[in-house]
mmCIF file of C-alpha atoms and ligand atoms in Angstrom:
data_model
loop_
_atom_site.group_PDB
_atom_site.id
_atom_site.type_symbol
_atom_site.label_atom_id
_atom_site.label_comp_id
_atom_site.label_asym_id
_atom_site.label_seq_id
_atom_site.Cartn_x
_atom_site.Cartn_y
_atom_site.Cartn_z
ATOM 1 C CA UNK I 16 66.276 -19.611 -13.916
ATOM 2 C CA UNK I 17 66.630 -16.206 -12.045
ATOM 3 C CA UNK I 18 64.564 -15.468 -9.190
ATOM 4 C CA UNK I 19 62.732 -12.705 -11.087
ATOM 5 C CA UNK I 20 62.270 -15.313 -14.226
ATOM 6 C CA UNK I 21 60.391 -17.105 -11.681
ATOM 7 C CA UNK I 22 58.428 -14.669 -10.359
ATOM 8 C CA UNK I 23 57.271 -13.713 -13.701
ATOM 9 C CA UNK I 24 56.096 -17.417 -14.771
ATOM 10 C CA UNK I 25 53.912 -17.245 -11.326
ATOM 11 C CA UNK I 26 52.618 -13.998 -12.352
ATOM 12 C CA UNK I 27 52.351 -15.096 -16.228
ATOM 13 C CA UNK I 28 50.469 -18.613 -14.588
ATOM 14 C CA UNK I 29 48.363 -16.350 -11.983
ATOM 15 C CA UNK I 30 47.287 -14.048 -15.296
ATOM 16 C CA UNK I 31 46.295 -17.139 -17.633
ATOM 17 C CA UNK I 32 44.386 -18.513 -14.313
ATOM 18 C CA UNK I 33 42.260 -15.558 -13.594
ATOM 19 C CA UNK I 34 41.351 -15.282 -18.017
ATOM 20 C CA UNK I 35 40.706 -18.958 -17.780
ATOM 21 C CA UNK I 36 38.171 -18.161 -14.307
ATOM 22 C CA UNK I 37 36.132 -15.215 -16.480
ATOM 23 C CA UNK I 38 35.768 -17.185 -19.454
ATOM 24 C CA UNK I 39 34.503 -20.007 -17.570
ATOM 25 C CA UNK I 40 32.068 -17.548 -15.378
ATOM 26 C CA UNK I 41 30.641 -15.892 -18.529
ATOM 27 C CA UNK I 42 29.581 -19.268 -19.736
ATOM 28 C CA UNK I 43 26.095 -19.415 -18.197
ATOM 29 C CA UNK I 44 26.000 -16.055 -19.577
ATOM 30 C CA UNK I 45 26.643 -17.148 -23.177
ATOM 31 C CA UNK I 46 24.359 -19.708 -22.895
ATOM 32 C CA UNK I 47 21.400 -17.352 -21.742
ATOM 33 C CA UNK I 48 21.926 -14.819 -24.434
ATOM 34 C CA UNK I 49 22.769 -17.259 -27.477
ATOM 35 C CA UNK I 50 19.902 -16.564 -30.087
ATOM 36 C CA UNK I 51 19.299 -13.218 -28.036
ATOM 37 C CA UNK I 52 18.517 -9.839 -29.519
ATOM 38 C CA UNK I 53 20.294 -7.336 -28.151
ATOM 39 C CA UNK I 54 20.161 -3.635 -29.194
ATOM 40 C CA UNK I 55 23.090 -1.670 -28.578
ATOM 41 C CA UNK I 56 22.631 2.694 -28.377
ATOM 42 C CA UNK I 57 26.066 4.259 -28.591
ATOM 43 C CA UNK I 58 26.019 7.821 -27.834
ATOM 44 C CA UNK I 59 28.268 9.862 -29.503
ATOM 45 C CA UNK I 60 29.870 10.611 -26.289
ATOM 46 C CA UNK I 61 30.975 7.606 -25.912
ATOM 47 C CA UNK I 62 32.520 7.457 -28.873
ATOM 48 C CA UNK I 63 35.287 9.939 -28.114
ATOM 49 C CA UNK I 64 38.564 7.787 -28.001
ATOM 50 C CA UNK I 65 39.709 5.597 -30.170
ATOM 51 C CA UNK I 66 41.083 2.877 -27.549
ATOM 52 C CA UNK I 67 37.275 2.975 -26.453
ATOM 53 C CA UNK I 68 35.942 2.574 -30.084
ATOM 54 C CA UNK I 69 38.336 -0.117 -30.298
ATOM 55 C CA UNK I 70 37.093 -2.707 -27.458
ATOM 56 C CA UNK I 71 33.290 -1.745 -28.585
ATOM 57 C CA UNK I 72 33.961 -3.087 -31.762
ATOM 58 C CA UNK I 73 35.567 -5.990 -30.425
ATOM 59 C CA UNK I 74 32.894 -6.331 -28.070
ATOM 60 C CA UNK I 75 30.165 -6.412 -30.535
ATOM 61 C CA UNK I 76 32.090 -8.903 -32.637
ATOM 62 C CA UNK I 77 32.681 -11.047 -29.597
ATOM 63 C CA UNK I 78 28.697 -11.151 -28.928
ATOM 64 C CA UNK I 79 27.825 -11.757 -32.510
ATOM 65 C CA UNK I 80 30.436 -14.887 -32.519
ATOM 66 C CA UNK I 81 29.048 -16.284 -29.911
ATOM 67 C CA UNK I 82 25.838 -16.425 -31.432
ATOM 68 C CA UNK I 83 23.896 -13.347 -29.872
ATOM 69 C CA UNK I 84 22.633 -11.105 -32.925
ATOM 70 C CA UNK I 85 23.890 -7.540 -32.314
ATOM 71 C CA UNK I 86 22.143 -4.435 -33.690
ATOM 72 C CA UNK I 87 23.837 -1.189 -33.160
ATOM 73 C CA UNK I 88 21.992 2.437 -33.322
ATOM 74 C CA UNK I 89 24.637 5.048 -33.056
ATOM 75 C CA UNK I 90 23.996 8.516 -32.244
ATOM 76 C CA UNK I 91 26.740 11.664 -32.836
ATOM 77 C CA UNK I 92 24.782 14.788 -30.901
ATOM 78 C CA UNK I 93 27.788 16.429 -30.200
ATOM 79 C CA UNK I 94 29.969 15.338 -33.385
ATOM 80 C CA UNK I 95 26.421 17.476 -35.319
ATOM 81 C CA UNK I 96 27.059 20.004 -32.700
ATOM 82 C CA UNK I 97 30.412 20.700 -33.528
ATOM 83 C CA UNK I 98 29.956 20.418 -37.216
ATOM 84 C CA UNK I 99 26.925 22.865 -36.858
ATOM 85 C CA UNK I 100 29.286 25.341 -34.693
ATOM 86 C CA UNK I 101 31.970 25.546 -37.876
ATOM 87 C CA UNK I 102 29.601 26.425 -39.878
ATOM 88 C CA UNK I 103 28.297 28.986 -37.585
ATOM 89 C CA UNK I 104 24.623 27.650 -37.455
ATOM 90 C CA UNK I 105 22.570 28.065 -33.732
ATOM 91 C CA UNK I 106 21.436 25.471 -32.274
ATOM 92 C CA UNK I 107 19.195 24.803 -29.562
ATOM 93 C CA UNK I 108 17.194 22.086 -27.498
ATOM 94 C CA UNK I 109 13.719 20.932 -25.939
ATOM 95 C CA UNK I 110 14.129 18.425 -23.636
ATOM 96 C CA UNK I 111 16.910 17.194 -24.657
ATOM 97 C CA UNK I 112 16.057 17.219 -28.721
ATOM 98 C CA UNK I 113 17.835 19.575 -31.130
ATOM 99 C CA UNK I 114 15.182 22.014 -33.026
ATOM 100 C CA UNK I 115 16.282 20.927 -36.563
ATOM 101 C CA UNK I 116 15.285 23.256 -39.405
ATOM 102 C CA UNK I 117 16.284 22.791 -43.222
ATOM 103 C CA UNK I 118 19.826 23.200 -42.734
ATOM 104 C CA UNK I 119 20.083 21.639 -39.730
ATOM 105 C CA UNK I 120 18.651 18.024 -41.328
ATOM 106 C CA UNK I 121 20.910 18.167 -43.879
ATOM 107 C CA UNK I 122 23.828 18.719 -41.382
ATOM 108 C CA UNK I 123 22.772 16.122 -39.120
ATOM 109 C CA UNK I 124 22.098 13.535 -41.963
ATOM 110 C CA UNK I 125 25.164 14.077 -43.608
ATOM 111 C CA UNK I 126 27.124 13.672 -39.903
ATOM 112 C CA UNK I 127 25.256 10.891 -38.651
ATOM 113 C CA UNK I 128 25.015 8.469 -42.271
ATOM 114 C CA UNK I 129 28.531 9.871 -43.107
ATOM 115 C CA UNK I 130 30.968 9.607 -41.167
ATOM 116 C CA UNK I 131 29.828 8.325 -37.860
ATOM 117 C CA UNK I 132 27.929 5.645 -39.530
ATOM 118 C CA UNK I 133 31.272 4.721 -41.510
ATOM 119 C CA UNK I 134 33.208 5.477 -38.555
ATOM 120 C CA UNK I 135 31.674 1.943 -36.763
ATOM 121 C CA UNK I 136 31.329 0.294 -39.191
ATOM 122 C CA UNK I 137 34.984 -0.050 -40.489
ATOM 123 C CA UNK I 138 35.737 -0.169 -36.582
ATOM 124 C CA UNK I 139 34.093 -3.291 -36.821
ATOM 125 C CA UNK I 140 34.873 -4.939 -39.752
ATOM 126 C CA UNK I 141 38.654 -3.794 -38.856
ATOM 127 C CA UNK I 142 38.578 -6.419 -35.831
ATOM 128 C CA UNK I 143 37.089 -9.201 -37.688
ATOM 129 C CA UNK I 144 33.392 -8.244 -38.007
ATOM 130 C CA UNK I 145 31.089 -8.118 -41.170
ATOM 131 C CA UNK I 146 29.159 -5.341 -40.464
ATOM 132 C CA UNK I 147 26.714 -3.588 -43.037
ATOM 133 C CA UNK I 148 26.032 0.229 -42.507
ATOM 134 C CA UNK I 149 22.092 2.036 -42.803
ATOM 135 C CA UNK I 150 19.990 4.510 -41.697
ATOM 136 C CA UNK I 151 16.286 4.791 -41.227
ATOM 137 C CA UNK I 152 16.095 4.976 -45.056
ATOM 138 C CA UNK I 153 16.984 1.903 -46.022
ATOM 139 C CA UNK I 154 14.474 -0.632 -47.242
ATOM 140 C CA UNK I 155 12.121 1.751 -45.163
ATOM 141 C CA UNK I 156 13.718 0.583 -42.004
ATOM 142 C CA UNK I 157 12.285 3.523 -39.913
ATOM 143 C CA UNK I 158 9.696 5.470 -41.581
ATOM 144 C CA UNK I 159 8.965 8.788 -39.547
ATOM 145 C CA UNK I 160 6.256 11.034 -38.399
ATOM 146 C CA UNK I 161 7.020 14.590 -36.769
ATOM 147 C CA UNK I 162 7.092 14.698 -32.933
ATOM 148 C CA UNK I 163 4.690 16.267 -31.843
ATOM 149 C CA UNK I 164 5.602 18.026 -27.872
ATOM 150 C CA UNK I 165 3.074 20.167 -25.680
ATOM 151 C CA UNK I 166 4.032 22.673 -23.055
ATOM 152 C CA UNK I 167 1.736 24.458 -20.463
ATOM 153 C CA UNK I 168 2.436 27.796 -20.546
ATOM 154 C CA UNK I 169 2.990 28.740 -16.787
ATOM 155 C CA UNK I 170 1.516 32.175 -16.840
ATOM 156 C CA UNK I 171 -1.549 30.918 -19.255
ATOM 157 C CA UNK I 172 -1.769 27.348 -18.796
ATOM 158 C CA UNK I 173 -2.897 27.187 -22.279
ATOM 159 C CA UNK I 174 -1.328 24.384 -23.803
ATOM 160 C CA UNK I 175 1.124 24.916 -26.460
ATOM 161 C CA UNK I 176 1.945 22.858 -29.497
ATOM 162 C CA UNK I 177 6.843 23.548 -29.585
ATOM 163 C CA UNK I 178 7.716 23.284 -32.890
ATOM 164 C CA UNK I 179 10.624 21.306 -33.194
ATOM 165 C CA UNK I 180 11.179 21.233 -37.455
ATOM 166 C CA UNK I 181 12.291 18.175 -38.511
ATOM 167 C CA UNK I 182 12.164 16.068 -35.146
ATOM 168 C CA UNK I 183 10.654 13.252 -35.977
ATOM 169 C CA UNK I 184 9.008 9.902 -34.021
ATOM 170 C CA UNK I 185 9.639 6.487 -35.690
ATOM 171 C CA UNK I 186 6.080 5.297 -36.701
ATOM 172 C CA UNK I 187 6.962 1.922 -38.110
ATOM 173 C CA UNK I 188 9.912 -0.425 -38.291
ATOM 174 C CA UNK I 189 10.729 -2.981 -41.034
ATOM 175 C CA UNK I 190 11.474 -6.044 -38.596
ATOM 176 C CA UNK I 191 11.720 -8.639 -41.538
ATOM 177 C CA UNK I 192 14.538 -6.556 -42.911
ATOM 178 C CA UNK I 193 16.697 -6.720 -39.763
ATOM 179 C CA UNK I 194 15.621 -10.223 -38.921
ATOM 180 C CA UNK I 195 17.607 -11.240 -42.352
ATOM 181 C CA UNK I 196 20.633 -10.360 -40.539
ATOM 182 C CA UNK I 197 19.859 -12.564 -37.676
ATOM 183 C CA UNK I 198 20.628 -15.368 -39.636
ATOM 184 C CA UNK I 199 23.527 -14.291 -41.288
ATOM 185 C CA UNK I 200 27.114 -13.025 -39.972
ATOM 186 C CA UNK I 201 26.118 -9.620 -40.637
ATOM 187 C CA UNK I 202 25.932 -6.865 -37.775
ATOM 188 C CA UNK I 203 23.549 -3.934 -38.803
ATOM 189 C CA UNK I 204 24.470 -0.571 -38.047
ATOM 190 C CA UNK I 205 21.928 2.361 -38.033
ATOM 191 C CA UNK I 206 22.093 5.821 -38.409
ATOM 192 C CA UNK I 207 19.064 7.509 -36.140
ATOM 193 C CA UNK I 208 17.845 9.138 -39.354
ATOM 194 C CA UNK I 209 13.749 8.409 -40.601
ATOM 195 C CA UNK I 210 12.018 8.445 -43.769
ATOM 196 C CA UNK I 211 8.752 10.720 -43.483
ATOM 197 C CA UNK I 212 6.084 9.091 -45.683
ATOM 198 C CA UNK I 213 6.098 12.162 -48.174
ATOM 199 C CA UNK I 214 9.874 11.464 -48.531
ATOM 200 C CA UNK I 215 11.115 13.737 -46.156
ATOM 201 C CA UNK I 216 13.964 13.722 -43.528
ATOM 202 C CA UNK I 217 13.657 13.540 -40.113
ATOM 203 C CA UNK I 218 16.100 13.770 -37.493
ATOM 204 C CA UNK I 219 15.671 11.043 -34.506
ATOM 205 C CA UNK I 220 16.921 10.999 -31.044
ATOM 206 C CA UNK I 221 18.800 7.622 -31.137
ATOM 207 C CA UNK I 222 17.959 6.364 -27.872
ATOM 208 C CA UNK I 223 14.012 6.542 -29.563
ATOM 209 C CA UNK I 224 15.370 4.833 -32.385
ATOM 210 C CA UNK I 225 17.081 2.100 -30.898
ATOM 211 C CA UNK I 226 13.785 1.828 -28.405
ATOM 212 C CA UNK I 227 11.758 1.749 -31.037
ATOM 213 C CA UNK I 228 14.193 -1.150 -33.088
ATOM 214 C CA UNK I 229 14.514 -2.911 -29.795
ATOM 215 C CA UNK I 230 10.384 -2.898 -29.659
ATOM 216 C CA UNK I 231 10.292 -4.059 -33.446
ATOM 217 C CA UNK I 232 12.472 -6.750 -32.705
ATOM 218 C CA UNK I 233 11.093 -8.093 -29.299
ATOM 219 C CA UNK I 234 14.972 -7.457 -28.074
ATOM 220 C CA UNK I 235 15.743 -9.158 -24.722
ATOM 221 C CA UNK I 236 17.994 -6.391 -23.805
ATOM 222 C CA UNK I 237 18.171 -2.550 -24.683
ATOM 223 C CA UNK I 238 22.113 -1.146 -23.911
ATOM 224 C CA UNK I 239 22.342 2.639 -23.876
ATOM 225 C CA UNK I 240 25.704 3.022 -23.546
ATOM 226 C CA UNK I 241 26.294 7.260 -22.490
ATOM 227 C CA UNK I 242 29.343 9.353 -20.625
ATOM 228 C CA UNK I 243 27.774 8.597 -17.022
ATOM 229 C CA UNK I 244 27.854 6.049 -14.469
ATOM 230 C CA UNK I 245 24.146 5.235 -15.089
ATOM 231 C CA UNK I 246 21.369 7.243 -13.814
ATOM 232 C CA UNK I 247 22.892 9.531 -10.388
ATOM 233 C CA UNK I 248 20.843 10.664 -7.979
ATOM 234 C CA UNK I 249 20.427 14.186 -6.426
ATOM 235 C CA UNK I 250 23.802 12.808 -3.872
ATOM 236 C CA UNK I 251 25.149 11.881 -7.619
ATOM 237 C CA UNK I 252 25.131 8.485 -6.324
ATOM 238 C CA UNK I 253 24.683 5.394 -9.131
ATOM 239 C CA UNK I 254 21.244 4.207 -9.134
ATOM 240 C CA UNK I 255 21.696 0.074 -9.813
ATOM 241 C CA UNK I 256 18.103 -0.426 -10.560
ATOM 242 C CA UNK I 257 15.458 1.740 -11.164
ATOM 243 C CA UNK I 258 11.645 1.813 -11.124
ATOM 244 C CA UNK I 259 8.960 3.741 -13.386
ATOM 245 C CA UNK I 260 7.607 6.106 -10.392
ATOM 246 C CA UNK I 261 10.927 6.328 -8.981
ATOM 247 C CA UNK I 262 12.092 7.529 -13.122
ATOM 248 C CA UNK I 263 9.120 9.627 -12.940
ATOM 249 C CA UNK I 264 9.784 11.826 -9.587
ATOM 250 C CA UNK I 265 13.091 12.429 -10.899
ATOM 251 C CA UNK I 266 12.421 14.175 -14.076
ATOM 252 C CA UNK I 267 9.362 15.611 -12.391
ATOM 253 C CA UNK I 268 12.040 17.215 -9.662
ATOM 254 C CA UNK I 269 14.662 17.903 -11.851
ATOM 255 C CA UNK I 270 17.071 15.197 -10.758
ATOM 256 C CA UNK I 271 17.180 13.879 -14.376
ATOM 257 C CA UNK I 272 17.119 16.503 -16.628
ATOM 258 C CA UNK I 273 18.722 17.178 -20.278
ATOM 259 C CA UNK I 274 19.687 14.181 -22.785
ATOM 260 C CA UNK I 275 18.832 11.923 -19.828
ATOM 261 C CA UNK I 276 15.356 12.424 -20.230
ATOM 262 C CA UNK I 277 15.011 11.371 -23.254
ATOM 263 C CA UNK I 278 17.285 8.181 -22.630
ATOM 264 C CA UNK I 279 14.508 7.298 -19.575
ATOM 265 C CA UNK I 280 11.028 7.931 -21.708
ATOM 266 C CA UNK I 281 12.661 5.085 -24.120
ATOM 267 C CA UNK I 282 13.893 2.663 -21.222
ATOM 268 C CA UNK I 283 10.133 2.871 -19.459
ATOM 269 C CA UNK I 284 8.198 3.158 -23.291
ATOM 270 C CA UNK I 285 10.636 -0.052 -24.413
ATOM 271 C CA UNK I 286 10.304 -2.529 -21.347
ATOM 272 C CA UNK I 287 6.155 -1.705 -21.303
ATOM 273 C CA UNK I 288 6.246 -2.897 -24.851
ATOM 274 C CA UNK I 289 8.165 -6.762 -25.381
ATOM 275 C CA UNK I 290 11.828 -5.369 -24.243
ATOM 276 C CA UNK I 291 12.978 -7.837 -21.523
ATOM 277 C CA UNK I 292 15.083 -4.924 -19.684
ATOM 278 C CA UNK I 293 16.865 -1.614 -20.976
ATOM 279 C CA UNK I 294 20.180 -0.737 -18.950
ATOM 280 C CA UNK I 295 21.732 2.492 -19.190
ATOM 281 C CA UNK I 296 25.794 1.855 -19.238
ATOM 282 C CA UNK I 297 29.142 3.701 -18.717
ATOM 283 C CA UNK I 298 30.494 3.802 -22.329
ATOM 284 C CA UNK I 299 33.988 5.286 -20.816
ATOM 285 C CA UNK I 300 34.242 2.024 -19.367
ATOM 286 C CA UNK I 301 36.388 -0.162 -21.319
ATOM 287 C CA UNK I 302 34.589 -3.543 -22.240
ATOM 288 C CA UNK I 303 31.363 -2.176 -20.869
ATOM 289 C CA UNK I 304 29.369 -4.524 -22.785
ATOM 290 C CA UNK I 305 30.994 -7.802 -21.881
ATOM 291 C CA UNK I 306 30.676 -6.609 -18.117
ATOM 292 C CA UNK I 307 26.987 -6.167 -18.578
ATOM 293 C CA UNK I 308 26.592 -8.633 -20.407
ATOM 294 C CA UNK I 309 29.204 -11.740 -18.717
ATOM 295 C CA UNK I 310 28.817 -10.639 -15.259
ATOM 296 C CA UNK I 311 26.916 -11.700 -12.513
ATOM 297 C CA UNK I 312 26.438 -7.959 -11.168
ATOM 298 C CA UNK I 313 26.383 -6.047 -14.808
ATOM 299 C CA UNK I 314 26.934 -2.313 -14.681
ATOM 300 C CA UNK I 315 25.193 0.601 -14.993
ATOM 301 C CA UNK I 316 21.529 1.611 -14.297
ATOM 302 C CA UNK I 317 18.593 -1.262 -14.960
ATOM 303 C CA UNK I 318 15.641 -0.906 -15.745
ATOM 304 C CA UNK I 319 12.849 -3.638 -16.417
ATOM 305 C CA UNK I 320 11.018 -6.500 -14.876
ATOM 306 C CA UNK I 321 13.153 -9.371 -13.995
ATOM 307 C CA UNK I 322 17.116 -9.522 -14.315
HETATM 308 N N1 LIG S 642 20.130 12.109 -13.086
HETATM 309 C C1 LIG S 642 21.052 12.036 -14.061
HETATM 310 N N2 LIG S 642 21.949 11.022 -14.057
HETATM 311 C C2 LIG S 642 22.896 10.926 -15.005
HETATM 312 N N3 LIG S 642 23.031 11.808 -16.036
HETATM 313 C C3 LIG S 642 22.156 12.841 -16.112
HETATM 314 C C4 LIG S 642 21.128 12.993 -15.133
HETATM 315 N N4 LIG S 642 20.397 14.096 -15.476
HETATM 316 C C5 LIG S 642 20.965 14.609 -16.571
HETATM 317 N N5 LIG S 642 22.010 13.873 -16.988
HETATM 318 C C6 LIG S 642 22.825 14.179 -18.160
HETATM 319 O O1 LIG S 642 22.528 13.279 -19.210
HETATM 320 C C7 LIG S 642 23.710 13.103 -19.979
HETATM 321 C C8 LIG S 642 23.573 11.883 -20.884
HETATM 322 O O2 LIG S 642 22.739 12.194 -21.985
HETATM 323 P P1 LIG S 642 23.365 12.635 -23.400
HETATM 324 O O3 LIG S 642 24.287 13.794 -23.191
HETATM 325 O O4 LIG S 642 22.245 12.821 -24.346
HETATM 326 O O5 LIG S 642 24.278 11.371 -23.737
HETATM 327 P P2 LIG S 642 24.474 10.508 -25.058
HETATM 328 O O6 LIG S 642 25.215 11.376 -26.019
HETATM 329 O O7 LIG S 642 25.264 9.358 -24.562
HETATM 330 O O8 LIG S 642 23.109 10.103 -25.538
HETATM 331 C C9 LIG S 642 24.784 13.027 -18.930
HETATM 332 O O9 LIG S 642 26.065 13.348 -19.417
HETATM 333 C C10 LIG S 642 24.322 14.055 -17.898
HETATM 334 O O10 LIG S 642 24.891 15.303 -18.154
HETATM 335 C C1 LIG S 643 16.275 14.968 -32.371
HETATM 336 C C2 LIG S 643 17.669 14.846 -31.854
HETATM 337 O O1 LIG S 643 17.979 15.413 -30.813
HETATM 338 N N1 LIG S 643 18.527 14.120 -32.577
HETATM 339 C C3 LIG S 643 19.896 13.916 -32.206
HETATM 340 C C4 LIG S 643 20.440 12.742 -33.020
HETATM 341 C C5 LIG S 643 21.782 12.271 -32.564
HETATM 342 C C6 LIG S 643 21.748 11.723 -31.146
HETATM 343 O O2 LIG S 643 20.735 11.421 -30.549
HETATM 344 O O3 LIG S 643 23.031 11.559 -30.638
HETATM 345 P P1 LIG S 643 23.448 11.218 -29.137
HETATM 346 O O4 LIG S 643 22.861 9.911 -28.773
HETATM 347 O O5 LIG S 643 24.931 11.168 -29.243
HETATM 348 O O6 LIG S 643 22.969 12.315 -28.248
HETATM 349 C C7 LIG S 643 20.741 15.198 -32.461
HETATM 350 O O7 LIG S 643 20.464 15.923 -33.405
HETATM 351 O O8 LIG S 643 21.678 15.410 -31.691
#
């Protein structure tokens, strides 16, 4: 044996020793979150590359065969944004939520339960998964009420009712039906779309919808995966845990402004009602979810009450 032949067994014995060391530490890991709900946002920023999409699906797969029951709500803002743009229809926001008229539900449904939806899910079953795609639709999973914002108007301070179309608030979520696949080798995948009660469409923020599944379920953990560290502050420094007030002060100063806001609202709303903790992670990260998940210091920004 060459020198260099030797050099790469160490190496090849050093690699195999440091995978054996991280499959050992995620153990206690595995063991804490075996039975475990977990719902998993995925932003459609984070979907951008397909070596990403690639180790999210295997993550997922990974957590389901190890006997955690995985629920992904996927969202696709700027996938409808794009689509929207080629078809030369405006668009615009309020705190973060598109104003969706007629044509813009129709756009967003067929983006978000077409091909995104379809996108995962063959993602997944691709590396060994069985998962099942749905939106807010099916068997009533998410029926849906229109959201309802108020502004003060600064020169007034009357109080103004935005109108925001066909925004709308998830109002009730079929547990039973997503319990089924807890029992099962099945991985649900939802599209953030609800069913209004007079049949209608509405358009959901999917960081609502996956509070509002997390809430349904009683989920231990709430992963909004995005295209940021976590939550910065005003230094653009990562902020590793974060507290109600402190979320509060933020958006009240500006610090967290746009799509975060509505990412924070669920966090606080899903931890104050049966979510053990939401975490806000870095979905450019490769493996993201094992690191939260399998490691001692996780990733991202956490919020809830005990780690
Ligand atoms: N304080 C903040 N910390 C981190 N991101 C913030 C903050 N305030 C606003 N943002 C914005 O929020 C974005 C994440 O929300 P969004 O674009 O809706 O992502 P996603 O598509 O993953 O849901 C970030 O890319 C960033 O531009
Ligand atoms: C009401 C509202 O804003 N709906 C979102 C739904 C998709 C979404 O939330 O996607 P991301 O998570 O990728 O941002 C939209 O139309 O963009």
């Amino acid at each position: 044996m060459t020198e260099q032949e030797k050099l790469d067994k160490q190496e090849q014995k050093a690699r195999y020793l440091r995978k054996a060391k991280t499959l050992s530490e995620a153990l206690p890991y595995m063991r804490r979150y075996a039975g475990q709900t977990i719902v998993i946002k995925y932003g459609g920023h984070a979907m951008g590359d397909d070596d990403l999409s690639h180790s999210f699906a295997h993550d997922v797969v990974l957590m389901k065969q190890v006997g955690m029951n995985p629920v992904v709500v996927h969202g696709g803002g700027p996938q409808i944004g794009r689509m929207l743009e080629a078809l030369q229809i405006k668009s615009s926001f309020i705190d973060g939520l598109r104003v969706t008229d007629k044509d813009t539900i129709g756009i967003a449904e067929m983006v978000l339960s077409g091909s995104i939806n379809k996108g995962i899910v063959a993602s997944i079953n691709n590396v060994g998964g069985q998962a099942v795609g749905l939106s807010g639709k099916d068997s009533n999973l998410v029926i849906a009420e229109p959201l309802r914002r108020t502004r003060k108007d600064p020169d007034s301070n009357i109080e103004q009712v935005l109108d925001l179309g066909f925004v709308g608030y998830p109002k009730k979520v079929n547990a039973d039906f997503l319990r089924m696949f807890e029992e099962s080798s099945v991985i649900p995948v939802i599209a953030p779309i609800g069913l209004g009660e007079n049949g209608e469409t509405y358009n959901i923020n999917a960081d609502t919808m996956a509070g509002a599944i997390a809430e349904a379920l009683g989920a231990t953990r709430l992963l909004l995966l995005t295209d940021v560290e976590g939550v910065l502050d005003a230094n653009g420094e990562l902020i590793s845990e974060m507290t109600e007030e402190k979320a509060r002060a933020m958006i009240a100063d500006g610090t967290i402004s746009g799509g975060m806001i509505p990412k924070i609202d669920t966090c606080i709303h899903a931890v104050d009602h049966g979510v053990g903790a939401a975490v806000i992670i870095d979905g450019r990260v490769k493996h993201a979810l094992l690191l939260e998940l399998f490691t001692e210091h996780g990733a991202g920004s956490f919020i809830g009450h005990a780690k």
